[in-house]
Coordinates of C-alpha atoms and ligand atoms in Angstrom, one line a residue:
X194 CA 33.1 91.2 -79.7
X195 CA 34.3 93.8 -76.6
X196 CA 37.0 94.9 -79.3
X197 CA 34.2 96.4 -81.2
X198 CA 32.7 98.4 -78.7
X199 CA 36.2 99.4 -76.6
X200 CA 37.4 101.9 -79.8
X201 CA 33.8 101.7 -81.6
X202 CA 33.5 100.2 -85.0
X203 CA 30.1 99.0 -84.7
X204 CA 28.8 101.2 -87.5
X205 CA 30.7 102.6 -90.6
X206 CA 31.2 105.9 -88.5
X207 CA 34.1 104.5 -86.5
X208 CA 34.0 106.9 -84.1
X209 CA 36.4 105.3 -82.0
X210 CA 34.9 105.6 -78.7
X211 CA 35.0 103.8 -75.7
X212 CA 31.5 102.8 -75.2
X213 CA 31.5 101.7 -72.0
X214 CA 33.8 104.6 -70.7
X215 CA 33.5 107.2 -72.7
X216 CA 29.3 106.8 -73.0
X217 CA 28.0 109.5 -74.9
X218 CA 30.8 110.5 -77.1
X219 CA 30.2 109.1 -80.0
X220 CA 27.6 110.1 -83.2
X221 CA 24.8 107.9 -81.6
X222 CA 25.8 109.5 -78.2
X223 CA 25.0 105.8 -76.6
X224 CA 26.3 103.5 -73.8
X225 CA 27.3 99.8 -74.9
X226 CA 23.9 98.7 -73.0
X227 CA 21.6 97.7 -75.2
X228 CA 18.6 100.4 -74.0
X229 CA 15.1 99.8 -75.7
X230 CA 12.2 102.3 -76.0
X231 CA 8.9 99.6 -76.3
X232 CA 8.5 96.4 -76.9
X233 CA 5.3 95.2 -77.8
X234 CA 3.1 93.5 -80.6
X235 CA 3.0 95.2 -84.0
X236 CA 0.9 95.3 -86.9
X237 CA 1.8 97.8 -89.1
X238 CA 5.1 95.8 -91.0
X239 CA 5.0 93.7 -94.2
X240 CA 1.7 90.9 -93.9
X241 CA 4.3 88.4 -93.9
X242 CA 6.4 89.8 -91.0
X243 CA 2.6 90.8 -88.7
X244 CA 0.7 87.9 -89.6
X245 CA -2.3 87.8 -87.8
X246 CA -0.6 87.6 -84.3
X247 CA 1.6 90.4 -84.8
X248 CA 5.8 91.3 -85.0
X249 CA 7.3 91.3 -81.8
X250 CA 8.8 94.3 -82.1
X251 CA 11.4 95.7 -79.9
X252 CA 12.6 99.7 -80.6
X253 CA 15.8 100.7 -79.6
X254 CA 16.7 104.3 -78.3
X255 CA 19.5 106.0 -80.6
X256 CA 20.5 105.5 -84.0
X257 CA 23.5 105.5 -85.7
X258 CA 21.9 107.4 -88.8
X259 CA 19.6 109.8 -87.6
X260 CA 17.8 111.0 -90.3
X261 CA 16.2 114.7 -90.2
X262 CA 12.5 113.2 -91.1
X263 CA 12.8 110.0 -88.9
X264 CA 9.1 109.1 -87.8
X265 CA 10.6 108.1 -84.4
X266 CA 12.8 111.3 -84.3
X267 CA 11.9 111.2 -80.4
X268 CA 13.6 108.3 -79.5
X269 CA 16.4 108.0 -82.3
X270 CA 17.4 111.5 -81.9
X271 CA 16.2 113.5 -78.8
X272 CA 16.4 109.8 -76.8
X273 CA 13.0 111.3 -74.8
X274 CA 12.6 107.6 -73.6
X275 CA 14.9 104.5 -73.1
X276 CA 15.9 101.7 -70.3
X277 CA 18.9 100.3 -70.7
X278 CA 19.0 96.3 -70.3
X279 CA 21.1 94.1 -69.3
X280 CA 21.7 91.1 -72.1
X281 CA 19.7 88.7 -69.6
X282 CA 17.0 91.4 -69.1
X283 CA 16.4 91.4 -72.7
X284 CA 16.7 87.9 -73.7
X285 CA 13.8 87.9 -70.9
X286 CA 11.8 90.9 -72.8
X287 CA 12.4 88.7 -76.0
X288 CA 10.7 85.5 -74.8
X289 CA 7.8 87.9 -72.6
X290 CA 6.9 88.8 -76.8
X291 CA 7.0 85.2 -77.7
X292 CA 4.4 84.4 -75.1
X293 CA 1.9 86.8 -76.2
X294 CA 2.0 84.9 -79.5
X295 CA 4.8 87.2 -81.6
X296 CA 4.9 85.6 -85.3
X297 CA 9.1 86.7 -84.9
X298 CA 11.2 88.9 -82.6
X299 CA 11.9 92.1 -84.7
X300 CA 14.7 94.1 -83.7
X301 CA 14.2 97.9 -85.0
X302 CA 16.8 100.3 -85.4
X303 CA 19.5 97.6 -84.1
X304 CA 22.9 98.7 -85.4
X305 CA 24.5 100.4 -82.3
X306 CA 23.9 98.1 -80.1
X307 CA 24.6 94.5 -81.8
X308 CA 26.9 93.1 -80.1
X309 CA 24.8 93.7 -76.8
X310 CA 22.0 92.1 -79.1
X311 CA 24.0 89.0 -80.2
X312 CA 24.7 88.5 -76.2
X313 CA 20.7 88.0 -75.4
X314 CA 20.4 86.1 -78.7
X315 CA 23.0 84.0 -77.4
X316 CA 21.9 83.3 -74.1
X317 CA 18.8 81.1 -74.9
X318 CA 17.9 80.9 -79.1
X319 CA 14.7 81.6 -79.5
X320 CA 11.9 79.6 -81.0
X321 CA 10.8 82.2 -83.7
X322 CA 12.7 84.1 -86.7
X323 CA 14.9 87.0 -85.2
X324 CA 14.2 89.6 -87.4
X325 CA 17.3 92.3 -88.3
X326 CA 14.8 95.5 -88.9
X327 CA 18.0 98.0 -89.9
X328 CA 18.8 101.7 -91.4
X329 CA 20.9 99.6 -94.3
X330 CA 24.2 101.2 -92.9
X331 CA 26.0 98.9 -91.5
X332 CA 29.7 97.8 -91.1
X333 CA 30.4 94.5 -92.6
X334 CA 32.5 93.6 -89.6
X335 CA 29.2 93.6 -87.4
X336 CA 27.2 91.9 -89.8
X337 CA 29.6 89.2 -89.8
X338 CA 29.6 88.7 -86.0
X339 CA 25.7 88.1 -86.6
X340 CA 25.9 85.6 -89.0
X341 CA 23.7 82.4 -87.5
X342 CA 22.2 84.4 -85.6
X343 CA 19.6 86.5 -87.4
X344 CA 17.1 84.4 -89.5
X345 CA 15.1 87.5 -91.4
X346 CA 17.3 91.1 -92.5
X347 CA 14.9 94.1 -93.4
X348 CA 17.5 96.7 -94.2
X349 CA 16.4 99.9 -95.8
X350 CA 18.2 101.4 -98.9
X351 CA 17.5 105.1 -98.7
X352 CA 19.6 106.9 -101.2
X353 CA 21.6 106.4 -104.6
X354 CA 22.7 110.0 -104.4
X355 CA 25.6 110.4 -101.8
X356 CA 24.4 113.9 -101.9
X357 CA 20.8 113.2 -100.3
X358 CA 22.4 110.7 -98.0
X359 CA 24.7 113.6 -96.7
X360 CA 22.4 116.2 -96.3
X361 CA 19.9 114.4 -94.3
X362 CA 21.6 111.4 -92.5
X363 CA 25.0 113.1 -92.6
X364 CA 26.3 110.4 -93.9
X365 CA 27.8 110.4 -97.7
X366 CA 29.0 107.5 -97.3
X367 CA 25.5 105.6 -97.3
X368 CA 25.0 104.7 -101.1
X369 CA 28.3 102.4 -100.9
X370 CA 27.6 100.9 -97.3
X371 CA 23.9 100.1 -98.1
X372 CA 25.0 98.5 -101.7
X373 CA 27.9 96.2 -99.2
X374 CA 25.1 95.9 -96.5
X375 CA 22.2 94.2 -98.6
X376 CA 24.6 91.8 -100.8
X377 CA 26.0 90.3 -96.9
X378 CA 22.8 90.2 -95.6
X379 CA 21.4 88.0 -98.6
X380 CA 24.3 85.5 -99.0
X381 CA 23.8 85.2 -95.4
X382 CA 19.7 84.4 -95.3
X383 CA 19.6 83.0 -98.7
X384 CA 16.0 83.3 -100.5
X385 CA 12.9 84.1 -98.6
X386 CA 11.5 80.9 -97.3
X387 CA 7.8 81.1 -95.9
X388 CA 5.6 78.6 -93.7
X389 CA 2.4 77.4 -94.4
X390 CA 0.4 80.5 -93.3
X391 CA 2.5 82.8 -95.5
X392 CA 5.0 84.1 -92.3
X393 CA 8.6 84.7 -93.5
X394 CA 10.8 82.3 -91.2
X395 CA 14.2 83.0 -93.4
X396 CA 15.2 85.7 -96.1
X397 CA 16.0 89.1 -97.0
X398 CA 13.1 92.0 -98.1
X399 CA 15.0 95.3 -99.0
X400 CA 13.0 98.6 -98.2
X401 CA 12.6 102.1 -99.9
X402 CA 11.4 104.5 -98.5
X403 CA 9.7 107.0 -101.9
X404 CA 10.8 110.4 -100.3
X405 CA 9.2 113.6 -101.7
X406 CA 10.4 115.7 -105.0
X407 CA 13.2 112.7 -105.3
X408 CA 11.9 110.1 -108.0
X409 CA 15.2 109.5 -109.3
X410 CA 16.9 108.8 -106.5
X411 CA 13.8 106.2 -105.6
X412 CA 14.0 104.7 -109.8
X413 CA 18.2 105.0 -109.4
X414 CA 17.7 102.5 -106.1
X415 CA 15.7 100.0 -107.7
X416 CA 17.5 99.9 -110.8
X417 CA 20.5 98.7 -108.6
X418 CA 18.0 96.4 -106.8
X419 CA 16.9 94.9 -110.0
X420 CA 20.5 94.7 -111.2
X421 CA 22.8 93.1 -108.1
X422 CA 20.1 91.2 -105.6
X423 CA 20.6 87.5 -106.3
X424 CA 17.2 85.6 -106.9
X425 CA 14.8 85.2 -104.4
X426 CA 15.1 88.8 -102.4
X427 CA 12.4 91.0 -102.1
X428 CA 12.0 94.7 -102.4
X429 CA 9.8 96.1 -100.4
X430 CA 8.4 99.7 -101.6
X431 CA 7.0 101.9 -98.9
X432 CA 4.8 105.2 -99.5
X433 CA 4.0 106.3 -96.0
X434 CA 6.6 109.3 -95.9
X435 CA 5.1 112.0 -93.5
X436 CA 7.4 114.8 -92.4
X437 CA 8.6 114.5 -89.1
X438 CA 11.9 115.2 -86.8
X439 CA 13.6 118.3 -88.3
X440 CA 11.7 117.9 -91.8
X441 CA 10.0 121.3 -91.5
X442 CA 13.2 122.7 -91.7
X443 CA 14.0 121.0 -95.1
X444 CA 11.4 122.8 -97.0
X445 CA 11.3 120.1 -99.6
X446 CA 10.6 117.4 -98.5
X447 CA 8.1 118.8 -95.8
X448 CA 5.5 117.5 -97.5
X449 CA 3.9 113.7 -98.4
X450 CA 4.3 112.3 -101.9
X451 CA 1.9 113.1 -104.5
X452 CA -0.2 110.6 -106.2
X453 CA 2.1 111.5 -109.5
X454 CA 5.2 110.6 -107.4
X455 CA 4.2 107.2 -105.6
X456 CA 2.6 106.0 -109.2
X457 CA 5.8 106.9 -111.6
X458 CA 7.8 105.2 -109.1
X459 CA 5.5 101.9 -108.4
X460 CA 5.2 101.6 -112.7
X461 CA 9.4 101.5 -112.4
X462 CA 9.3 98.7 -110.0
X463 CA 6.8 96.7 -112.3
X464 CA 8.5 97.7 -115.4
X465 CA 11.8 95.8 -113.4
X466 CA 9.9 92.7 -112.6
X467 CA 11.3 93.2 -108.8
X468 CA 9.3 90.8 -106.6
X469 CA 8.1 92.0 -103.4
X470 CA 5.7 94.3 -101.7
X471 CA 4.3 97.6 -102.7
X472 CA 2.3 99.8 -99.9
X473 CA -1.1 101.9 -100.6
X474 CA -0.6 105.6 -100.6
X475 CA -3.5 105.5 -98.1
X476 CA -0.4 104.5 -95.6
X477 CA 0.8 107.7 -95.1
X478 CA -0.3 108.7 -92.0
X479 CA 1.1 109.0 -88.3
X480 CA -1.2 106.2 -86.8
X481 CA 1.6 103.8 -88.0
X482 CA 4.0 105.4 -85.2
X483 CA 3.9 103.4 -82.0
X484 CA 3.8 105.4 -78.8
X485 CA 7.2 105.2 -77.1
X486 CA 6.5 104.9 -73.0
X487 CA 8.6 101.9 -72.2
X488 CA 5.8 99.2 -72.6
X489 CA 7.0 95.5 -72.4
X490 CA 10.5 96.7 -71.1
X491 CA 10.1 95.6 -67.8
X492 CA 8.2 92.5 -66.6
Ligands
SF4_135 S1 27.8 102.7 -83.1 FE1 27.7 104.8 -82.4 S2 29.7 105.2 -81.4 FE2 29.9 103.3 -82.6 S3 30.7 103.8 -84.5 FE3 28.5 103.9 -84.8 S4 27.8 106.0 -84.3 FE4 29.9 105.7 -83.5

């Protein structure tokens, strides 16, 4: 998909960048090269996406979102760390996680760079689930062009309120891309499907994140959930919100969730019926952030 990347469409931004030529220029201020910050076994996901073996779990530098609080500001943001990789070089790093015993291949924080993704994926299909780990705002175009090839999508679905979404991912936008994002993403995977241990090989588990002082944008999200995912998607509700990035400058939600919070938002998603995951409170800590100093990028 060259088209995509020569005037940049890859994201609903549309910044209209040459991304080979003009590197740099656009929101995510990236290259067309996919460039990855670690790849390396991971525990710390949904139990059926670790396993016992771990998530093979490549981080890429840059993000076409950027939100103030991201827990891996450093690399999404400030780009601190990165090698760019040729589509060989990481269809190599790819099957390098598969030998240590990865359950999947997890791509976090993919967006920018699919098409360089799809390229490796195409190269030599790999023997475990490819797993789509993604902001939730996404262009249909792209998501399209990955059709066949991603076997598990784990988007996010941050904000109801287009006012949130603007203030700290600077994009307004998000509410109406996220709602387009998840429906693609499920008529392409279908319902989950799990093997004999319990590991997802197929399927589509939708994340929220419970971000302080904003219950009803969490209860507003799920509502929608619970209204528009076809049967057989899973929600996934995550608690382990700690400020970092810019959130110190965002007074409000410089904080974790309270107790209060976490439970009036949980009892919502049980009141729904939404099938899934729900994590402990006890999550919310910073050992869950991997340290970013290029392990598993190189041979
Ligand atoms: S991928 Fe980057 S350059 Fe392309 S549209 Fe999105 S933010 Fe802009």
């Amino acid at each position: 998909m060259p088209d995509l990347i020569e005037s940049c469409r890859v994201c609903p931004r549309a910044c209209g960048v040459r991304r080979e030529a003009d590197k740099g220029n656009g929101f995510c201020r990236r290259g067309a090269e996919p460039e990855v910050a670690r790849a390396a076994l991971h525990f710390w996901e949904e139990p059926c996406i670790s396993g016992t073996r771990g998530s093979g779990t490549v981080f890429f530098t840059g993000c076409s979102l950027q939100c103030v609080y991201c827990q891996n500001y450093e690399i999404s943001a400030e780009h601190k760390i990165g090698k760019t990789v040729t589509a060989q070089e990481l269809s190599d790093l790819f099957f390098r996680l598969v030998e240590q015993g990865a359950h999947n291949i997890n791509l976090v924080n993919p967006t920018h760079f699919a098409p360089g993704i799809a390229e490796a994926l195409r190269l030599r299909p790999l023997p475990v689930p490819v797993v789509y780990n993604s902001g939730g705002y996404e262009s249909l175009e792209t998501l399209r062009m990955l059709d066949g090839l991603v076997d598990i999508y784990l988007p996010d679905f941050k904000y109801m309120d287009a006012e949130l979404a603007g203030r700290w991912s600077g994009a307004r936008d998000y509410p109406e891309r996220a709602k387009e994002t998840v429906l693609e993403m499920a008529r392409q995977t279908g319902p989950v499907v799990f093997d004999e241990d319990g590991i997802l090989q197929r399927g589509t588990i939708v994340r929220h994140l419970i971000l302080p002082g904003h219950t009803r944008n969490s209860i507003a999200v799920l509502d929608w959930l619970a209204e528009n995912l076809p049967a057989g998607v899973q929600v996934s509700l995550m608690a382990q919100y700690v400020p970092c990035g810019r959130a110190a400058e965002f007074p409000e939600i410089n904080r974790r969730i309270t107790r209060r919070e976490y439970e009036k938002v949980q009892q919502h998603l049980f009141l729904l019926g939404l099938d899934g995951y729900v994590q402990e409170l006890q999550s919310a800590k910073k050992d869950f952030i991997p340290p970013f100093n290029l392990e598993g990028v190189s041979p």
